[in-house]
RNA sequence: CGGGGCGUAGCACAGCUUGGUAGUGCGCCUGGUUUGGGACCAGGAGGUCGUAGGUUCGAAUCCUAUCGCCCCGACCA
């Protein structure tokens, strides 16, 4: 028998990170490419994670006063034309619907009824929601209007990757309208904060909250705020955005109201969103060479119980003990919800099942066999430790300890991710250092290199573009809060011009 | 859309240079042996070799076109 590899995923992260990512998504059975170009099938384990993300974020949106609604998938092309920057930003990636009927012609179905005005499949909904807001808002008393939509959107991307960039993806888009610019800006920052909290506390991913430069701004926005995460190839990934749209969209859509002073005024709007990209971020932030590691708070199954049934005569007793433990654990709660536990009693080899759950990243695996029944023990294996690392704990008191164990995994993941980010974040004060930091030593097959560079910047949009062309590095954000936000004057590394603060540079997804 | 690579069983691949009608491993099914572990033995199911043309007595293999996928770039959540 051939010796099994040490780890479940091949290649390893160090060998080939992009390929590792794809293998992990498949090994964890989260999603697969579909027959439709650029569109994925999200499988139960991946969708289960999305549902957890969805329900927890939704609760945070509700707690901040938002209500859910749903708007059409199809947007009249003329709506898009109303905001100049917006059209320019999205035009090239729109899927367009031009017909409404099929006819059988020479054995093939062909479109026949041409629409008088084509629709685009929403790439985002500012315009169509703006049109609704224009109807809904009459008076300052109708404001603020705080709406969120959970939906799918479509952007016809050149190159797609499961979860990170797909033609169709799932997301939430918040859209709000306010009486004053101050109110709208406060909303923009508030939701920016909600994302930072969610990423850190729920997904165990530390992020740098900050503002985008003009070049990276959402088309049509006055300010774009972002939370930037670092994943294990040391690249940055934009995990969530919050935009202050000023009056651009309200003027385009006619969101007008009568103010307290009796004047007709345009509302101040915001929009903010996160997408299924969070799933890709989570995989790349926490995964190891054995697969996904799910942070307990969002794991679709937090505890898996694996019955070990070597002998037929003890099988029934083992299964019974597993079910009993499962219901004890289910009675416990973790962050206010019953613990999600599953007894995997499928008729498969124990090793196979064990490795499946490792690859899926279930936070805790519990094994109960005949010997455990005699000794009153349970073998406990944590996903944040080595696959063979098990600890035997006392069965009677185990259920009560599960919440604290899950929390310790949750905390450990955040600490580990934070340490990784800090190790790969560097203050840089010279151009030479900057260049060498972002230049791989093997041009043919670039190894994992670079990280976050924290440097002074006083350049223009053109300088920024040049930087991207030369080194593939962009300004990820100008930090607005958090431990990496410090106001300290200095000189731009590239131009020597004065700079009020350091900004974050990185290669990105 | 540019540069590179690749489409052969559910998955990973070999075979192609030197054309002769398809193979290996994993997975799947059946039976047996095993059992604190990604098991073993035996038997079995499964492929018009991406698609369409062409050359040829004969094409997975040679030629042309086309579609799709992956990696790198441009674009982007």
Coordinates of C-alpha atoms in Angstrom, one line a residue, chain A residues 37-465:
Chain A
X37 CA -19.5 30.2 -18.2
X38 CA -18.2 31.9 -15.1
X39 CA -21.1 30.7 -12.9
X40 CA -20.7 28.3 -10.1
X41 CA -22.9 25.7 -8.4
X42 CA -22.7 26.3 -4.6
X43 CA -23.0 23.0 -2.9
X44 CA -24.6 22.4 0.5
X45 CA -21.4 22.9 2.6
X46 CA -20.6 26.1 0.8
X47 CA -24.2 27.4 0.8
X48 CA -24.5 26.4 4.5
X49 CA -21.7 28.7 5.2
X50 CA -23.3 31.5 3.2
X51 CA -26.6 31.0 5.1
X52 CA -24.7 31.4 8.4
X53 CA -23.0 34.6 7.1
X54 CA -26.3 35.8 5.9
X55 CA -28.3 35.3 9.0
X56 CA -25.7 36.8 11.3
X57 CA -25.1 39.9 9.1
X58 CA -28.8 40.2 8.6
X59 CA -29.3 40.4 12.4
X60 CA -26.6 43.2 12.5
X61 CA -28.4 45.1 9.8
X62 CA -31.7 44.8 11.6
X63 CA -30.1 45.9 14.8
X64 CA -29.0 49.1 13.1
X65 CA -32.5 49.9 11.8
X66 CA -32.5 48.4 8.3
X67 CA -35.3 46.5 6.7
X68 CA -35.1 44.0 3.8
X69 CA -36.8 44.5 0.5
X70 CA -36.5 43.0 -3.0
X71 CA -36.0 44.8 -6.3
X72 CA -36.1 43.5 -9.9
X73 CA -33.3 41.5 -11.5
X74 CA -33.7 43.4 -14.7
X75 CA -32.8 47.0 -15.1
X76 CA -33.9 49.2 -18.0
X77 CA -30.7 50.3 -19.9
X78 CA -31.9 53.9 -19.7
X79 CA -31.6 53.8 -15.9
X80 CA -28.0 53.0 -16.1
X81 CA -27.4 56.0 -18.4
X82 CA -28.5 58.5 -15.8
X83 CA -25.3 58.5 -13.8
X84 CA -22.3 59.2 -16.0
X85 CA -19.5 57.7 -13.9
X86 CA -21.7 54.7 -13.0
X87 CA -22.4 53.8 -16.7
X88 CA -18.7 54.0 -17.5
X89 CA -17.8 51.8 -14.6
X90 CA -20.2 49.0 -15.3
X91 CA -21.1 49.2 -19.0
X92 CA -18.4 46.6 -20.2
X93 CA -19.5 44.0 -17.7
X94 CA -23.2 44.0 -18.2
X95 CA -25.2 41.0 -19.4
X96 CA -27.9 42.4 -21.7
X97 CA -31.4 41.0 -22.2
X98 CA -32.7 41.9 -25.6
X99 CA -35.5 39.4 -26.3
X100 CA -38.5 38.0 -24.5
X101 CA -39.5 34.9 -26.4
X102 CA -38.1 31.8 -28.1
X103 CA -39.3 30.1 -31.3
X104 CA -38.4 26.7 -32.7
X105 CA -36.5 27.3 -36.0
X106 CA -34.8 24.4 -37.8
X107 CA -34.8 22.4 -34.6
X108 CA -33.2 25.2 -32.6
X109 CA -34.8 27.6 -30.2
X110 CA -34.1 31.1 -31.3
X111 CA -35.0 34.5 -29.7
X112 CA -37.8 36.2 -31.6
X113 CA -39.6 38.9 -29.7
X114 CA -37.2 41.8 -29.6
X115 CA -37.7 44.2 -26.7
X116 CA -38.2 47.9 -27.4
X117 CA -35.8 48.7 -24.6
X118 CA -33.1 46.2 -23.6
X119 CA -32.6 45.3 -19.9
X120 CA -29.4 44.6 -18.2
X121 CA -29.1 42.0 -15.5
X122 CA -28.3 44.0 -12.4
X123 CA -24.6 44.4 -11.8
X124 CA -25.6 46.4 -8.7
X125 CA -29.0 48.1 -8.0
X126 CA -28.3 51.7 -7.2
X127 CA -30.3 52.8 -10.2
X128 CA -33.4 50.7 -9.9
X129 CA -33.5 51.2 -6.1
X130 CA -33.0 54.9 -6.7
X131 CA -36.1 54.9 -8.9
X132 CA -38.1 53.3 -6.2
X133 CA -36.7 55.7 -3.6
X134 CA -37.8 58.6 -5.8
X135 CA -41.4 57.4 -5.5
X136 CA -41.1 56.6 -1.8
X137 CA -39.5 59.8 -0.6
X138 CA -41.6 63.0 -0.5
X139 CA -40.8 64.6 2.8
X140 CA -37.9 64.8 5.3
X141 CA -40.3 62.8 7.4
X142 CA -39.7 59.8 5.0
X143 CA -36.0 59.9 5.9
X144 CA -33.8 58.2 6.6
X145 CA -34.8 55.3 4.4
X146 CA -32.8 52.3 5.4
X147 CA -33.1 49.3 3.0
X148 CA -31.2 46.2 2.4
X149 CA -31.6 43.6 -0.3
X150 CA -30.2 40.0 -0.4
X151 CA -29.8 39.1 -4.1
X152 CA -27.8 37.8 -6.9
X153 CA -26.0 40.1 -9.4
X154 CA -24.2 39.5 -12.6
X155 CA -21.0 41.0 -13.9
X156 CA -19.5 39.6 -17.1
X157 CA -16.0 39.3 -15.9
X158 CA -13.1 38.3 -18.1
X159 CA -11.6 35.8 -15.7
X160 CA -13.5 34.0 -13.0
X161 CA -12.5 32.0 -9.9
X162 CA -14.8 30.2 -7.6
X163 CA -16.2 32.5 -4.9
X164 CA -13.5 35.2 -5.6
X165 CA -14.9 36.4 -8.8
X166 CA -17.8 34.7 -10.6
X167 CA -20.1 36.1 -13.3
X168 CA -23.1 35.6 -11.0
X169 CA -22.6 36.0 -7.3
X170 CA -24.7 36.4 -4.2
X171 CA -24.5 39.4 -2.0
X172 CA -26.3 41.9 0.1
X173 CA -26.6 45.5 -1.0
X174 CA -27.7 48.2 1.5
X175 CA -29.2 51.3 0.1
X176 CA -30.1 54.3 2.2
X177 CA -31.3 57.8 1.7
X178 CA -30.8 60.7 4.2
X179 CA -31.7 64.3 4.8
X180 CA -28.2 65.6 5.3
X181 CA -24.7 64.8 4.1
X182 CA -23.7 64.3 7.7
X183 CA -26.4 61.7 8.2
X184 CA -25.4 59.8 5.1
X185 CA -21.7 59.9 6.0
X186 CA -22.5 58.6 9.5
X187 CA -24.5 55.8 7.9
X188 CA -21.6 55.0 5.5
X189 CA -19.1 54.8 8.4
X190 CA -21.5 52.9 10.6
X191 CA -21.9 50.1 8.1
X192 CA -18.2 50.2 7.4
X193 CA -17.8 49.5 11.1
X194 CA -20.4 46.7 11.0
X195 CA -18.3 44.9 8.3
X196 CA -15.1 45.3 10.3
X197 CA -16.8 43.9 13.4
X198 CA -18.4 41.0 11.5
X199 CA -15.1 40.0 9.8
X200 CA -13.2 40.1 13.0
X201 CA -15.7 38.6 15.4
X202 CA -17.5 36.2 13.2
X203 CA -15.1 35.2 10.5
X204 CA -12.0 35.7 12.7
X205 CA -10.4 37.8 10.0
X206 CA -8.6 41.0 11.0
X207 CA -9.1 43.8 8.5
X208 CA -7.8 47.2 7.9
X209 CA -10.7 49.6 7.7
X210 CA -9.9 52.5 5.5
X211 CA -10.9 54.8 2.6
X212 CA -10.2 54.1 -1.1
X213 CA -8.3 56.5 -3.2
X214 CA -10.1 58.1 -6.1
X215 CA -8.7 55.6 -8.5
X216 CA -10.3 52.7 -6.6
X217 CA -13.6 54.4 -5.8
X218 CA -17.0 52.9 -6.7
X219 CA -18.2 54.4 -9.9
X220 CA -20.4 57.3 -9.0
X221 CA -19.4 57.5 -5.3
X222 CA -17.9 60.5 -3.5
X223 CA -16.1 58.3 -0.9
X224 CA -15.6 54.6 -0.8
X225 CA -14.7 52.8 2.4
X226 CA -13.3 49.3 2.5
X227 CA -12.2 46.6 4.8
X228 CA -9.0 45.0 3.5
X229 CA -8.0 41.6 4.6
X230 CA -4.7 39.8 4.1
X231 CA -4.8 36.2 2.9
X232 CA -2.1 33.6 3.1
X233 CA -0.3 34.5 -0.1
X234 CA 0.0 37.9 1.5
X235 CA -2.2 39.6 -1.0
X236 CA -4.9 42.0 0.0
X237 CA -8.6 41.3 -0.7
X238 CA -11.4 43.8 -0.4
X239 CA -13.9 42.1 1.8
X240 CA -16.6 44.7 2.0
X241 CA -17.3 48.2 0.9
X242 CA -19.4 51.1 2.0
X243 CA -20.0 54.1 -0.2
X244 CA -21.0 57.7 0.4
X245 CA -22.8 58.6 -2.8
X246 CA -23.5 62.2 -2.1
X247 CA -26.4 63.5 -4.3
X248 CA -25.1 61.9 -7.5
X249 CA -27.7 59.1 -7.6
X250 CA -30.5 61.0 -6.0
X251 CA -30.1 63.7 -8.7
X252 CA -30.0 61.0 -11.4
X253 CA -33.0 59.2 -10.0
X254 CA -34.9 62.2 -8.7
X255 CA -34.9 61.4 -5.0
X256 CA -36.2 64.7 -3.9
X257 CA -37.9 65.7 -0.7
X258 CA -39.4 68.8 1.0
X259 CA -37.1 69.9 3.8
X260 CA -37.9 71.2 7.2
X261 CA -37.4 74.7 5.8
X262 CA -39.9 73.9 3.0
X263 CA -37.3 73.6 0.2
X264 CA -37.1 70.9 -2.5
X265 CA -33.8 69.1 -1.8
X266 CA -32.1 66.0 -3.2
X267 CA -31.5 63.2 -0.7
X268 CA -28.0 62.0 0.3
X269 CA -27.6 58.4 -0.4
X270 CA -25.3 55.5 0.6
X271 CA -24.7 51.9 -0.5
X272 CA -22.8 49.1 1.0
X273 CA -22.2 45.4 0.3
X274 CA -20.5 42.1 0.9
X275 CA -20.7 39.1 -1.3
X276 CA -20.0 35.4 -1.5
X277 CA -16.4 36.6 -2.0
X278 CA -16.3 36.5 1.8
X279 CA -16.3 32.7 1.4
X280 CA -13.2 32.8 -0.7
X281 CA -11.6 35.2 1.7
X282 CA -12.3 32.9 4.6
X283 CA -10.8 29.9 2.8
X284 CA -7.6 31.7 1.9
X285 CA -7.3 33.4 5.3
X286 CA -7.7 30.3 7.5
X287 CA -7.2 27.2 5.3
X288 CA -4.2 24.9 5.7
X289 CA -2.7 22.1 3.7
X290 CA -5.5 19.8 4.9
X291 CA -8.3 22.0 3.6
X292 CA -10.7 24.6 5.0
X293 CA -10.8 25.7 8.6
X294 CA -14.2 27.0 9.5
X295 CA -14.4 29.6 12.2
X296 CA -16.8 28.1 14.7
X297 CA -19.3 31.0 14.7
X298 CA -20.1 30.5 11.0
X299 CA -19.4 26.8 10.6
X300 CA -22.5 25.1 9.1
X301 CA -21.8 22.2 11.4
X302 CA -19.8 23.1 14.5
X303 CA -19.3 19.6 16.0
X304 CA -19.2 16.3 14.2
X305 CA -19.6 13.1 16.1
X306 CA -17.9 10.1 14.5
X307 CA -19.1 6.7 15.8
X308 CA -16.3 4.2 15.9
X309 CA -17.9 0.8 15.4
X310 CA -15.3 -1.9 14.9
X311 CA -17.5 -4.7 16.3
X312 CA -21.1 -5.5 15.3
X313 CA -22.1 -6.3 18.9
X314 CA -21.1 -2.9 20.3
X315 CA -22.4 -0.9 17.4
X316 CA -25.8 -0.1 18.7
X317 CA -24.4 1.0 22.1
X318 CA -21.9 3.3 20.4
X319 CA -24.5 4.9 18.2
X320 CA -26.8 5.4 21.1
X321 CA -24.0 7.1 23.1
X322 CA -23.3 9.3 20.0
X323 CA -26.9 10.4 19.8
X324 CA -27.1 11.1 23.5
X325 CA -24.0 13.2 23.4
X326 CA -25.4 15.0 20.3
X327 CA -28.5 16.0 22.1
X328 CA -26.6 17.2 25.1
X329 CA -24.4 19.3 22.9
X330 CA -27.4 20.6 21.0
X331 CA -28.8 21.8 24.3
X332 CA -25.8 24.1 24.7
X333 CA -25.6 27.4 23.1
X334 CA -22.8 29.3 21.4
X335 CA -23.2 33.0 20.9
X336 CA -26.9 32.7 21.6
X337 CA -27.7 29.9 19.2
X338 CA -28.0 26.1 19.8
X339 CA -24.7 24.4 18.8
X340 CA -24.9 22.8 15.4
X341 CA -23.9 19.1 15.8
X342 CA -24.1 16.2 13.4
X343 CA -23.6 12.5 14.0
X344 CA -22.0 11.1 10.9
X345 CA -23.2 7.5 10.9
X346 CA -22.7 6.9 7.2
X347 CA -21.5 3.4 6.4
X348 CA -18.0 4.5 5.4
X349 CA -14.6 3.7 6.7
X350 CA -13.8 5.8 9.8
X351 CA -10.6 7.2 8.3
X352 CA -12.4 8.4 5.2
X353 CA -15.1 10.2 7.2
X354 CA -12.5 11.7 9.5
X355 CA -10.6 13.2 6.6
X356 CA -13.7 14.4 4.9
X357 CA -14.5 16.5 7.9
X358 CA -10.9 17.7 8.2
X359 CA -11.1 18.9 4.5
X360 CA -14.4 20.6 5.1
X361 CA -13.0 22.3 8.2
X362 CA -15.5 21.3 10.8
X363 CA -14.2 23.0 14.0
X364 CA -14.5 19.9 16.3
X365 CA -14.5 16.2 15.7
X366 CA -15.6 13.9 18.4
X367 CA -15.0 10.1 18.3
X368 CA -16.8 7.6 20.4
X369 CA -15.9 3.9 20.3
X370 CA -16.4 0.8 22.4
X371 CA -13.4 1.6 24.6
X372 CA -14.7 5.1 25.2
X373 CA -18.0 3.6 26.4
X374 CA -16.0 1.5 29.0
X375 CA -13.9 4.4 30.1
X376 CA -16.5 7.1 29.8
X377 CA -14.3 9.1 27.5
X378 CA -14.6 10.9 24.2
X379 CA -11.8 11.6 21.7
X380 CA -11.8 15.3 20.9
X381 CA -9.9 16.6 17.8
X382 CA -9.8 20.3 17.0
X383 CA -9.5 21.5 13.4
X384 CA -7.0 24.1 14.4
X385 CA -4.6 21.4 15.5
X386 CA -2.8 18.6 13.7
X387 CA -5.1 15.9 12.2
X388 CA -3.9 13.1 14.5
X389 CA -3.9 15.3 17.6
X390 CA -6.6 14.0 19.8
X391 CA -7.4 14.5 23.4
X392 CA -9.5 12.2 25.5
X393 CA -12.0 14.1 27.6
X394 CA -14.6 12.9 30.1
X395 CA -17.9 12.2 28.4
X396 CA -20.1 13.3 31.3
X397 CA -18.8 16.9 31.4
X398 CA -17.9 17.3 27.7
X399 CA -21.1 18.9 26.4
X400 CA -20.9 21.7 28.9
X401 CA -17.3 22.4 27.8
X402 CA -18.1 22.6 24.1
X403 CA -18.9 26.3 24.0
X404 CA -15.6 27.3 25.6
X405 CA -13.6 24.9 23.3
X406 CA -15.4 26.5 20.2
X407 CA -14.6 29.9 21.5
X408 CA -11.0 29.0 22.0
X409 CA -10.8 27.9 18.4
X410 CA -12.5 31.1 17.2
X411 CA -10.1 33.2 19.2
X412 CA -7.1 31.2 18.1
X413 CA -8.0 31.6 14.5
X414 CA -8.2 35.4 14.8
X415 CA -4.9 35.5 16.7
X416 CA -3.2 33.4 14.1
X417 CA -4.5 35.5 11.3
X418 CA -3.6 38.7 13.1
X419 CA -0.1 37.5 13.8
X420 CA 0.3 36.5 10.1
X421 CA -0.8 39.9 9.0
X422 CA 1.5 41.7 11.4
X423 CA 4.4 39.5 10.4
X424 CA 3.8 40.5 6.8
X425 CA 3.2 44.2 7.3
X426 CA 6.1 46.5 7.0
X427 CA 6.8 50.2 7.3
X428 CA 8.7 51.2 4.2
X429 CA 10.5 54.5 3.8
X430 CA 12.5 54.2 0.6
X431 CA 11.7 53.4 -3.0
X432 CA 14.4 50.7 -3.2
X433 CA 13.0 48.9 -0.2
X434 CA 9.5 49.2 -1.6
X435 CA 10.6 47.7 -5.0
X436 CA 12.5 44.8 -3.5
X437 CA 9.6 44.1 -1.1
X438 CA 7.2 43.6 -4.0
X439 CA 9.6 41.9 -6.5
X440 CA 9.5 38.1 -6.5
X441 CA 12.9 36.4 -6.7
X442 CA 11.6 33.9 -9.3
X443 CA 10.1 35.8 -12.2
X444 CA 9.0 32.7 -14.0
X445 CA 6.9 31.3 -11.2
X446 CA 6.5 34.0 -8.5
X447 CA 6.7 32.7 -5.0
X448 CA 4.6 34.1 -2.2
X449 CA 6.2 37.4 -1.5
X450 CA 5.5 41.0 -0.3
X451 CA 2.6 41.8 2.0
X452 CA 1.2 45.0 3.3
X453 CA 3.5 48.0 2.9
X454 CA 2.8 50.9 5.2
X455 CA 4.3 53.9 3.5
X456 CA 3.9 57.6 3.0
X457 CA 2.1 58.8 -0.1
X458 CA 1.7 62.1 -1.8
X459 CA 1.4 61.1 -5.4
X460 CA -1.3 61.7 -8.0
X461 CA -3.7 59.3 -9.7
X462 CA -1.2 59.0 -12.5
X463 CA 1.6 58.0 -10.1
X464 CA -0.8 55.4 -8.7
X465 CA -1.4 54.0 -12.1

